[in-house]
């Protein structure tokens, strides 16, 4: 009997110890809605598609997270299982979020997963064909509905907000690989390059209630959402990762924010099973981060946002465009036609594009930089080096997805991400060689503007 006494004493001492719990430093809420098109639509991401969607493999979602600090300042994040964020959608949502919920446009980030198995969102007659008129009409109807859904989600997230803790950690996931490989002829192929630069970090932010109930699990990764390229709607690996996390954490809204994925692909690819496998791998990494020394974040929300006039390279002349129009490359010929049409309808070609740069600080540790477009991995690696904050998170595909955004290295190397892909859009030519410096110097200025 004597042997039991010390053990019993120990239990008593433990049970009598006061429970130490710090008061939550935030209010947080999240909401989610299905945004899978209700009917067949043209799909986005591959110019070579010849027919509209044929069914659904995995539903698409829009999700919202709203965080409020002790002074009442708010940050709103929207994530979309879609190819991009049309500029007009961002502007309309930002204006209404300000008007209806009092959240400043600088404090709103809208990130797209860049799934290539979602609906086409471009409303312009992008490929100059008769089918494109129908495609544009469908896209306009879809985005109008989406705008209302996003506003409703922000309202819901505010309404659901409760006192919350915010914790951060990271893990790694090996799904992504650099996709620029020298083709042996002085150019670049879209082919797995195990020796090319990557950033396989998986940043994870968790909001939970004072009682420890999950509210939201927000995670990032730098990898193109292109495991799939077929005719069914799907959120691809990012959709499956969110589904897995929500299965394991039924109270949480799982939100994926794509990173600097311009030159990063998932490998291998092309089947639904691989999209599921990559999704599970990423979800496993998120779980690892959740179990690995999460750091509690406290402090105020600060945000700075600027649209910079990102300059194009030397514009093509009318004569050059007339030549382009005669090209045997149908995409190049259509690009020439579009630009000549622009000159006829609207006058001279633009010399720059309004490019969004955002710096958010959630508490005193985390600096979250969001950039528009398909930013290549060099931006993530450089900004993590240049910014001296304890935690740095870089997201691309945010607030507008207008084109690839090469670093100076990739601009000089050329190839698809360096400027070649510009013929598929409405941009007059590639970006200028000042692109990287203009974006990085803006990030640094905005970072200073949100100093303590
Ligand atoms: Zn892309």
Short mmCIF file of C-alpha atoms and ligand atoms in Angstrom, two decimals:
data_model
loop_
_atom_site.label_atom_id
_atom_site.label_comp_id
_atom_site.label_asym_id
_atom_site.label_seq_id
_atom_site.Cartn_x
_atom_site.Cartn_y
_atom_site.Cartn_z
CA UNK A 1 0.00 0.00 0.00
CA UNK A 2 2.82 2.35 0.86
CA UNK A 3 4.13 2.22 -2.70
CA UNK A 4 0.99 3.90 -4.02
CA UNK A 5 1.23 6.95 -1.80
CA UNK A 6 3.84 9.00 -3.74
CA UNK A 7 2.00 8.33 -7.00
CA UNK A 8 -1.28 9.52 -5.55
CA UNK A 9 0.42 12.62 -4.20
CA UNK A 10 1.83 13.39 -7.62
CA UNK A 11 -1.61 13.15 -9.19
CA UNK A 12 -2.99 15.50 -6.53
CA UNK A 13 -0.25 18.04 -7.13
CA UNK A 14 -0.80 18.01 -10.89
CA UNK A 15 -4.57 18.28 -10.52
CA UNK A 16 -4.25 21.17 -8.10
CA UNK A 17 -1.94 23.20 -10.36
CA UNK A 18 -3.74 26.24 -11.82
CA UNK A 19 -4.46 26.01 -15.53
CA UNK A 20 -2.37 28.69 -17.21
CA UNK A 21 -4.14 30.05 -20.27
CA UNK A 22 -3.44 33.41 -21.80
CA UNK A 23 -6.35 35.49 -23.05
CA UNK A 24 -6.86 35.38 -26.83
CA UNK A 25 -5.19 38.32 -28.60
CA UNK A 26 -7.54 38.37 -31.60
CA UNK A 27 -11.04 37.82 -32.89
CA UNK A 28 -11.29 35.47 -35.86
CA UNK A 29 -13.94 33.90 -38.05
CA UNK A 30 -14.03 31.99 -41.32
CA UNK A 31 -16.59 30.95 -43.91
CA UNK A 32 -16.71 28.84 -47.05
CA UNK A 33 -18.95 28.46 -50.11
CA UNK A 34 -19.05 26.13 -53.10
CA UNK A 35 -18.38 28.02 -56.34
CA UNK A 36 -18.38 25.13 -58.84
CA UNK A 37 -20.19 26.39 -61.97
CA UNK A 38 -23.74 25.03 -62.05
CA UNK A 39 -23.52 24.30 -65.77
CA UNK A 40 -20.85 23.43 -68.29
CA UNK A 41 -18.44 26.32 -68.96
CA UNK A 42 -15.26 26.90 -70.90
CA UNK A 43 -12.24 26.16 -68.72
CA UNK A 44 -9.15 28.22 -67.96
CA UNK A 45 -5.42 27.56 -68.09
CA UNK A 46 -4.76 25.79 -71.38
CA UNK A 47 -5.18 27.65 -74.67
CA UNK A 48 -5.28 24.29 -76.47
CA UNK A 49 -8.67 23.21 -75.03
CA UNK A 50 -11.27 22.78 -77.79
CA UNK A 51 -14.44 22.18 -75.76
CA UNK A 52 -16.15 23.26 -72.53
CA UNK A 53 -16.15 21.36 -69.20
CA UNK A 54 -17.66 17.89 -68.92
CA UNK A 55 -18.56 17.38 -65.28
CA UNK A 56 -17.06 17.83 -61.84
CA UNK A 57 -14.25 15.87 -60.25
CA UNK A 58 -13.86 17.95 -57.08
CA UNK A 59 -15.97 20.95 -56.10
CA UNK A 60 -14.40 24.42 -56.19
CA UNK A 61 -14.61 26.69 -53.14
CA UNK A 62 -14.26 30.33 -52.17
CA UNK A 63 -13.28 30.90 -48.55
CA UNK A 64 -12.96 33.94 -46.32
CA UNK A 65 -11.06 34.57 -43.09
CA UNK A 66 -11.39 37.75 -41.08
CA UNK A 67 -8.98 38.60 -38.28
CA UNK A 68 -9.53 41.50 -35.87
CA UNK A 69 -6.85 42.87 -33.54
CA UNK A 70 -7.33 44.36 -30.07
CA UNK A 71 -7.73 47.87 -31.46
CA UNK A 72 -10.44 46.72 -33.87
CA UNK A 73 -8.29 46.77 -37.04
CA UNK A 74 -9.21 44.02 -39.49
CA UNK A 75 -7.52 41.82 -42.08
CA UNK A 76 -9.63 39.89 -44.59
CA UNK A 77 -8.29 37.02 -46.68
CA UNK A 78 -10.22 35.43 -49.52
CA UNK A 79 -8.92 32.29 -51.21
CA UNK A 80 -10.33 30.91 -54.45
CA UNK A 81 -10.06 27.54 -56.19
CA UNK A 82 -9.80 29.41 -59.48
CA UNK A 83 -7.23 30.25 -62.16
CA UNK A 84 -6.79 33.86 -61.04
CA UNK A 85 -8.24 37.04 -59.62
CA UNK A 86 -9.59 39.29 -62.37
CA UNK A 87 -8.57 42.90 -61.69
CA UNK A 88 -12.17 44.12 -62.04
CA UNK A 89 -13.34 41.56 -59.48
CA UNK A 90 -10.68 42.65 -56.97
CA UNK A 91 -11.59 46.34 -57.45
CA UNK A 92 -15.33 45.72 -57.09
CA UNK A 93 -14.94 43.46 -54.02
CA UNK A 94 -12.46 45.86 -52.34
CA UNK A 95 -14.82 48.79 -52.82
CA UNK A 96 -17.81 46.91 -51.43
CA UNK A 97 -15.84 45.38 -48.53
CA UNK A 98 -14.84 48.92 -47.54
CA UNK A 99 -18.38 50.25 -47.88
CA UNK A 100 -20.26 47.35 -46.33
CA UNK A 101 -17.75 46.15 -43.71
CA UNK A 102 -15.38 49.08 -43.15
CA UNK A 103 -12.27 47.08 -44.10
CA UNK A 104 -9.71 49.14 -46.00
CA UNK A 105 -8.64 47.80 -49.45
CA UNK A 106 -5.04 47.61 -48.13
CA UNK A 107 -6.25 45.09 -45.54
CA UNK A 108 -7.90 42.78 -48.07
CA UNK A 109 -5.98 40.02 -49.87
CA UNK A 110 -7.59 37.82 -52.54
CA UNK A 111 -5.49 34.80 -53.55
CA UNK A 112 -6.21 32.29 -56.31
CA UNK A 113 -4.94 28.69 -56.22
CA UNK A 114 -4.38 28.92 -60.01
CA UNK A 115 -6.11 25.60 -60.64
CA UNK A 116 -6.09 24.84 -64.38
CA UNK A 117 -9.32 22.91 -63.92
CA UNK A 118 -11.61 25.84 -63.12
CA UNK A 119 -13.81 28.07 -65.27
CA UNK A 120 -12.47 30.67 -67.70
CA UNK A 121 -12.75 34.11 -66.04
CA UNK A 122 -11.62 36.41 -68.86
CA UNK A 123 -14.52 38.42 -70.17
CA UNK A 124 -12.65 39.91 -73.13
CA UNK A 125 -12.71 38.34 -76.58
CA UNK A 126 -9.26 36.96 -75.90
CA UNK A 127 -8.74 34.59 -78.82
CA UNK A 128 -10.75 36.54 -81.34
CA UNK A 129 -13.04 33.61 -82.22
CA UNK A 130 -16.84 33.31 -82.27
CA UNK A 131 -16.68 30.82 -79.41
CA UNK A 132 -14.82 33.44 -77.37
CA UNK A 133 -17.90 35.67 -77.36
CA UNK A 134 -19.90 32.92 -75.62
CA UNK A 135 -16.95 32.24 -73.29
CA UNK A 136 -16.73 35.92 -72.33
CA UNK A 137 -20.47 36.10 -71.63
CA UNK A 138 -20.32 33.04 -69.37
CA UNK A 139 -17.30 34.45 -67.53
CA UNK A 140 -19.06 37.79 -66.93
CA UNK A 141 -22.13 36.02 -65.49
CA UNK A 142 -19.96 33.80 -63.30
CA UNK A 143 -17.82 36.62 -61.87
CA UNK A 144 -20.85 38.82 -61.12
CA UNK A 145 -22.30 36.00 -59.04
CA UNK A 146 -18.90 35.33 -57.47
CA UNK A 147 -18.58 38.98 -56.36
CA UNK A 148 -21.79 38.66 -54.33
CA UNK A 149 -20.66 35.33 -52.86
CA UNK A 150 -17.36 36.86 -51.69
CA UNK A 151 -19.14 39.77 -50.01
CA UNK A 152 -21.48 37.34 -48.26
CA UNK A 153 -18.52 35.23 -47.09
CA UNK A 154 -16.73 38.23 -45.56
CA UNK A 155 -19.95 39.17 -43.74
CA UNK A 156 -20.33 35.59 -42.48
CA UNK A 157 -16.70 35.44 -41.28
CA UNK A 158 -17.20 38.68 -39.33
CA UNK A 159 -20.44 37.42 -37.85
CA UNK A 160 -18.84 34.14 -36.77
CA UNK A 161 -15.81 35.87 -35.21
CA UNK A 162 -14.92 34.80 -31.67
CA UNK A 163 -11.93 35.49 -29.38
CA UNK A 164 -9.04 33.61 -30.97
CA UNK A 165 -5.40 32.62 -30.80
CA UNK A 166 -3.21 32.80 -33.88
CA UNK A 167 -0.29 30.39 -34.26
CA UNK A 168 2.30 29.96 -37.00
CA UNK A 169 4.72 27.27 -38.06
CA UNK A 170 6.20 25.77 -41.23
CA UNK A 171 7.06 22.41 -42.71
CA UNK A 172 8.33 21.23 -46.09
CA UNK A 173 6.72 19.37 -48.96
CA UNK A 174 8.58 17.83 -51.89
CA UNK A 175 5.81 17.90 -54.52
CA UNK A 176 7.06 21.00 -56.39
CA UNK A 177 9.95 21.02 -58.81
CA UNK A 178 11.48 23.70 -61.00
CA UNK A 179 10.06 23.34 -64.52
CA UNK A 180 12.59 25.29 -66.62
CA UNK A 181 15.09 22.99 -68.31
CA UNK A 182 17.62 24.09 -70.98
CA UNK A 183 16.45 22.60 -74.30
CA UNK A 184 19.98 22.24 -75.69
CA UNK A 185 19.25 24.82 -78.43
CA UNK A 186 19.68 27.93 -76.32
CA UNK A 187 16.05 27.95 -75.15
CA UNK A 188 14.04 26.48 -72.30
CA UNK A 189 11.62 23.55 -72.12
CA UNK A 190 8.76 23.09 -69.69
CA UNK A 191 10.28 19.94 -68.20
CA UNK A 192 11.15 18.83 -64.64
CA UNK A 193 14.49 20.27 -63.56
CA UNK A 194 15.61 18.74 -60.24
CA UNK A 195 18.55 21.15 -60.10
CA UNK A 196 16.55 24.35 -60.59
CA UNK A 197 15.66 26.68 -57.68
CA UNK A 198 12.65 25.82 -55.50
CA UNK A 199 11.11 26.99 -52.23
CA UNK A 200 9.36 23.98 -50.73
CA UNK A 201 8.37 25.72 -47.49
CA UNK A 202 4.78 25.22 -46.32
CA UNK A 203 3.82 28.19 -44.12
CA UNK A 204 0.85 27.45 -41.85
CA UNK A 205 -1.31 29.84 -39.86
CA UNK A 206 -3.88 28.45 -37.44
CA UNK A 207 -6.68 30.39 -35.78
CA UNK A 208 -8.36 28.67 -32.85
CA UNK A 209 -10.88 29.70 -30.23
CA UNK A 210 -10.08 30.27 -26.55
CA UNK A 211 -11.39 26.74 -25.92
CA UNK A 212 -8.97 25.33 -28.51
CA UNK A 213 -11.54 24.74 -31.27
CA UNK A 214 -10.18 25.15 -34.81
CA UNK A 215 -11.43 28.16 -36.78
CA UNK A 216 -9.16 28.29 -39.83
CA UNK A 217 -6.00 26.60 -41.09
CA UNK A 218 -4.35 28.75 -43.75
CA UNK A 219 -1.42 27.29 -45.65
CA UNK A 220 0.78 28.25 -48.58
CA UNK A 221 2.92 26.48 -51.15
CA UNK A 222 4.80 27.52 -54.27
CA UNK A 223 3.67 25.12 -56.98
CA UNK A 224 1.57 25.45 -60.13
CA UNK A 225 -1.88 23.91 -59.74
CA UNK A 226 -1.40 21.85 -62.90
CA UNK A 227 -1.42 18.18 -61.96
CA UNK A 228 -4.56 17.98 -64.07
CA UNK A 229 -5.41 19.26 -67.51
CA UNK A 230 -8.61 17.53 -68.46
CA UNK A 231 -12.27 18.52 -68.89
CA UNK A 232 -13.64 18.18 -65.34
CA UNK A 233 -13.76 20.93 -62.72
CA UNK A 234 -11.30 20.33 -59.87
CA UNK A 235 -9.26 22.29 -57.36
CA UNK A 236 -6.31 20.03 -58.30
CA UNK A 237 -3.74 19.17 -55.60
CA UNK A 238 -4.59 22.33 -53.62
CA UNK A 239 -8.27 21.36 -53.58
CA UNK A 240 -7.47 17.85 -52.37
CA UNK A 241 -5.09 19.23 -49.72
CA UNK A 242 -7.85 21.49 -48.36
CA UNK A 243 -10.30 18.58 -48.38
CA UNK A 244 -7.85 16.36 -46.45
CA UNK A 245 -7.21 19.05 -43.82
CA UNK A 246 -10.93 19.68 -43.35
CA UNK A 247 -11.48 15.93 -42.93
CA UNK A 248 -8.86 15.83 -40.16
CA UNK A 249 -10.02 19.16 -38.62
CA UNK A 250 -13.80 19.26 -39.13
CA UNK A 251 -14.25 22.62 -37.34
CA UNK A 252 -11.65 24.39 -39.49
CA UNK A 253 -11.99 26.14 -42.81
CA UNK A 254 -8.81 25.09 -44.67
CA UNK A 255 -7.52 27.80 -47.00
CA UNK A 256 -4.75 27.52 -49.60
CA UNK A 257 -2.75 30.59 -50.64
CA UNK A 258 -0.56 29.96 -53.66
CA UNK A 259 3.03 31.22 -53.49
CA UNK A 260 5.64 32.10 -56.12
CA UNK A 261 4.79 29.28 -58.49
CA UNK A 262 5.52 30.80 -61.90
CA UNK A 263 8.32 28.32 -62.65
CA UNK A 264 7.27 25.49 -60.29
CA UNK A 265 5.25 22.41 -61.24
CA UNK A 266 3.97 19.34 -59.38
CA UNK A 267 5.54 16.11 -60.64
CA UNK A 268 4.55 13.59 -61.79
CA UNK A 269 1.19 14.72 -63.13
CA UNK A 270 -1.78 14.21 -65.44
CA UNK A 271 -4.03 11.87 -63.40
CA UNK A 272 -6.63 12.43 -60.70
CA UNK A 273 -4.82 9.90 -58.50
CA UNK A 274 -1.65 12.03 -58.66
CA UNK A 275 -3.60 15.20 -57.80
CA UNK A 276 -4.98 13.35 -54.75
CA UNK A 277 -1.54 12.02 -53.81
CA UNK A 278 0.04 15.49 -54.07
CA UNK A 279 -2.87 16.94 -52.07
CA UNK A 280 -2.35 14.34 -49.34
CA UNK A 281 1.41 15.05 -49.29
CA UNK A 282 0.77 18.76 -48.83
CA UNK A 283 -1.90 18.12 -46.18
CA UNK A 284 0.57 15.87 -44.34
CA UNK A 285 3.12 18.70 -44.34
CA UNK A 286 0.47 21.07 -42.97
CA UNK A 287 -0.22 18.55 -40.20
CA UNK A 288 3.52 18.38 -39.48
CA UNK A 289 3.65 22.17 -39.12
CA UNK A 290 0.61 22.08 -36.80
CA UNK A 291 2.51 19.67 -34.55
CA UNK A 292 5.88 21.46 -34.73
CA UNK A 293 6.55 24.32 -32.29
CA UNK A 294 3.81 26.64 -33.37
CA UNK A 295 4.65 30.22 -32.56
CA UNK A 296 1.91 32.35 -31.00
CA UNK A 297 1.38 35.67 -32.80
CA UNK A 298 0.34 38.82 -31.00
CA UNK A 299 0.24 42.49 -31.81
CA UNK A 300 -1.52 44.83 -34.18
CA UNK A 301 -2.58 44.34 -37.80
CA UNK A 302 -0.83 46.71 -40.21
CA UNK A 303 -1.18 46.84 -43.97
CA UNK A 304 0.11 48.79 -46.95
CA UNK A 305 -1.00 48.40 -50.56
CA UNK A 306 0.09 50.05 -53.78
CA UNK A 307 -0.56 49.62 -57.47
CA UNK A 308 2.65 50.39 -59.32
CA UNK A 309 2.90 51.14 -63.07
CA UNK A 310 4.88 48.03 -64.03
CA UNK A 311 6.60 48.94 -67.29
CA UNK A 312 6.54 46.98 -70.53
CA UNK A 313 9.61 46.57 -72.74
CA UNK A 314 9.83 48.59 -75.99
CA UNK A 315 6.37 48.49 -77.56
CA UNK A 316 5.86 46.89 -80.98
CA UNK A 317 5.24 49.25 -83.90
CA UNK A 318 2.16 48.99 -86.12
CA UNK A 319 4.37 47.48 -88.86
CA UNK A 320 5.70 44.81 -86.50
CA UNK A 321 2.14 43.93 -85.47
CA UNK A 322 1.07 43.62 -89.12
CA UNK A 323 3.95 41.15 -89.56
CA UNK A 324 2.95 39.29 -86.38
CA UNK A 325 -0.56 38.93 -87.76
CA UNK A 326 0.83 36.93 -90.70
CA UNK A 327 2.60 34.43 -88.43
CA UNK A 328 1.96 30.71 -88.90
CA UNK A 329 1.78 30.51 -85.08
CA UNK A 330 -1.97 31.02 -84.56
CA UNK A 331 -1.50 32.43 -81.04
CA UNK A 332 1.03 35.00 -82.20
CA UNK A 333 -1.16 35.95 -85.16
CA UNK A 334 -4.17 36.39 -82.83
CA UNK A 335 -2.02 38.53 -80.49
CA UNK A 336 -1.13 40.81 -83.42
CA UNK A 337 -4.80 41.08 -84.37
CA UNK A 338 -5.85 41.92 -80.80
CA UNK A 339 -3.28 44.70 -80.48
CA UNK A 340 -4.11 46.21 -83.85
CA UNK A 341 -7.74 46.16 -82.78
CA UNK A 342 -6.77 47.88 -79.53
CA UNK A 343 -4.95 50.64 -81.45
CA UNK A 344 -7.98 51.08 -83.74
CA UNK A 345 -10.52 51.18 -80.88
CA UNK A 346 -8.65 52.77 -77.98
CA UNK A 347 -5.54 54.44 -79.40
CA UNK A 348 -1.89 53.90 -78.42
CA UNK A 349 -0.82 50.74 -76.58
CA UNK A 350 -0.27 51.09 -72.82
CA UNK A 351 3.33 51.49 -71.60
CA UNK A 352 2.66 49.90 -68.19
CA UNK A 353 0.18 47.80 -66.17
CA UNK A 354 -1.21 48.67 -62.69
CA UNK A 355 0.49 45.95 -60.64
CA UNK A 356 -0.59 45.25 -57.01
CA UNK A 357 1.95 44.95 -54.18
CA UNK A 358 0.80 44.42 -50.57
CA UNK A 359 2.64 44.11 -47.27
CA UNK A 360 0.70 42.83 -44.27
CA UNK A 361 1.86 42.47 -40.72
CA UNK A 362 -0.16 40.17 -38.49
CA UNK A 363 1.29 40.84 -35.06
CA UNK A 364 4.89 41.75 -34.41
CA UNK A 365 6.51 38.68 -35.98
CA UNK A 366 4.83 37.88 -39.29
CA UNK A 367 5.33 39.92 -42.45
CA UNK A 368 3.20 38.64 -45.31
CA UNK A 369 4.01 39.99 -48.77
CA UNK A 370 1.46 39.46 -51.50
CA UNK A 371 2.22 40.07 -55.17
CA UNK A 372 0.05 39.99 -58.28
CA UNK A 373 0.61 37.60 -61.16
CA UNK A 374 2.55 34.41 -61.68
CA UNK A 375 5.63 35.39 -59.73
CA UNK A 376 8.63 33.10 -60.19
CA UNK A 377 10.40 31.47 -57.24
CA UNK A 378 13.31 33.95 -57.22
CA UNK A 379 11.01 36.52 -55.57
CA UNK A 380 10.27 34.22 -52.65
CA UNK A 381 13.95 33.37 -52.14
CA UNK A 382 15.12 36.99 -52.47
CA UNK A 383 12.46 38.58 -50.25
CA UNK A 384 13.03 36.01 -47.52
CA UNK A 385 16.68 37.03 -47.63
CA UNK A 386 16.13 40.80 -47.88
CA UNK A 387 13.33 41.20 -45.32
CA UNK A 388 14.71 40.85 -41.83
CA UNK A 389 11.50 40.01 -39.98
CA UNK A 390 11.28 36.84 -37.86
CA UNK A 391 8.62 35.31 -40.12
CA UNK A 392 8.32 36.15 -43.83
CA UNK A 393 5.60 34.68 -46.06
CA UNK A 394 5.46 35.48 -49.79
CA UNK A 395 2.34 34.83 -51.88
CA UNK A 396 1.89 35.40 -55.61
CA UNK A 397 -1.43 35.10 -57.48
CA UNK A 398 -2.91 37.75 -55.18
CA UNK A 399 -5.26 40.64 -55.95
CA UNK A 400 -4.76 40.25 -59.73
CA UNK A 401 -3.28 37.57 -61.97
CA UNK A 402 -2.34 39.32 -65.18
CA UNK A 403 0.75 37.47 -66.48
CA UNK A 404 3.99 35.74 -65.52
CA UNK A 405 6.32 37.96 -63.49
CA UNK A 406 9.94 37.02 -64.24
CA UNK A 407 12.93 37.88 -62.11
CA UNK A 408 15.81 39.63 -63.91
CA UNK A 409 17.55 36.24 -64.19
CA UNK A 410 14.59 34.64 -65.95
CA UNK A 411 13.92 37.78 -68.04
CA UNK A 412 17.51 37.53 -69.30
CA UNK A 413 17.26 33.78 -69.88
CA UNK A 414 14.00 34.18 -71.81
CA UNK A 415 11.61 31.32 -72.50
CA UNK A 416 7.93 31.01 -71.54
CA UNK A 417 8.00 32.67 -68.09
CA UNK A 418 10.64 35.20 -69.22
CA UNK A 419 8.30 36.80 -71.77
CA UNK A 420 7.19 34.14 -74.28
CA UNK A 421 3.82 33.59 -72.56
CA UNK A 422 2.81 37.24 -73.05
CA UNK A 423 1.39 36.46 -76.51
CA UNK A 424 -1.50 34.55 -74.91
CA UNK A 425 -2.91 37.64 -73.22
CA UNK A 426 -3.67 41.25 -74.02
CA UNK A 427 -0.26 42.61 -72.98
CA UNK A 428 1.50 44.41 -75.85
CA UNK A 429 4.89 42.81 -75.21
CA UNK A 430 7.06 41.39 -72.41
CA UNK A 431 7.84 43.33 -69.19
CA UNK A 432 10.86 45.63 -68.98
CA UNK A 433 14.21 44.58 -67.49
CA UNK A 434 13.43 46.81 -64.45
CA UNK A 435 10.56 44.56 -63.29
CA UNK A 436 12.29 42.79 -60.40
CA UNK A 437 13.86 45.96 -58.98
CA UNK A 438 10.60 47.90 -59.25
CA UNK A 439 8.66 45.22 -57.36
CA UNK A 440 11.32 44.55 -54.71
CA UNK A 441 11.93 48.25 -54.00
CA UNK A 442 8.15 48.75 -53.62
CA UNK A 443 7.96 45.87 -51.13
CA UNK A 444 10.78 47.47 -49.13
CA UNK A 445 9.05 50.86 -49.12
CA UNK A 446 5.75 49.35 -48.04
CA UNK A 447 7.50 47.35 -45.34
CA UNK A 448 8.90 50.60 -43.95
CA UNK A 449 5.42 52.14 -44.06
CA UNK A 450 4.07 49.40 -41.76
CA UNK A 451 6.88 49.70 -39.22
CA UNK A 452 6.15 49.54 -35.50
ZN1 LIG B 1 0.36 29.51 -64.69
#
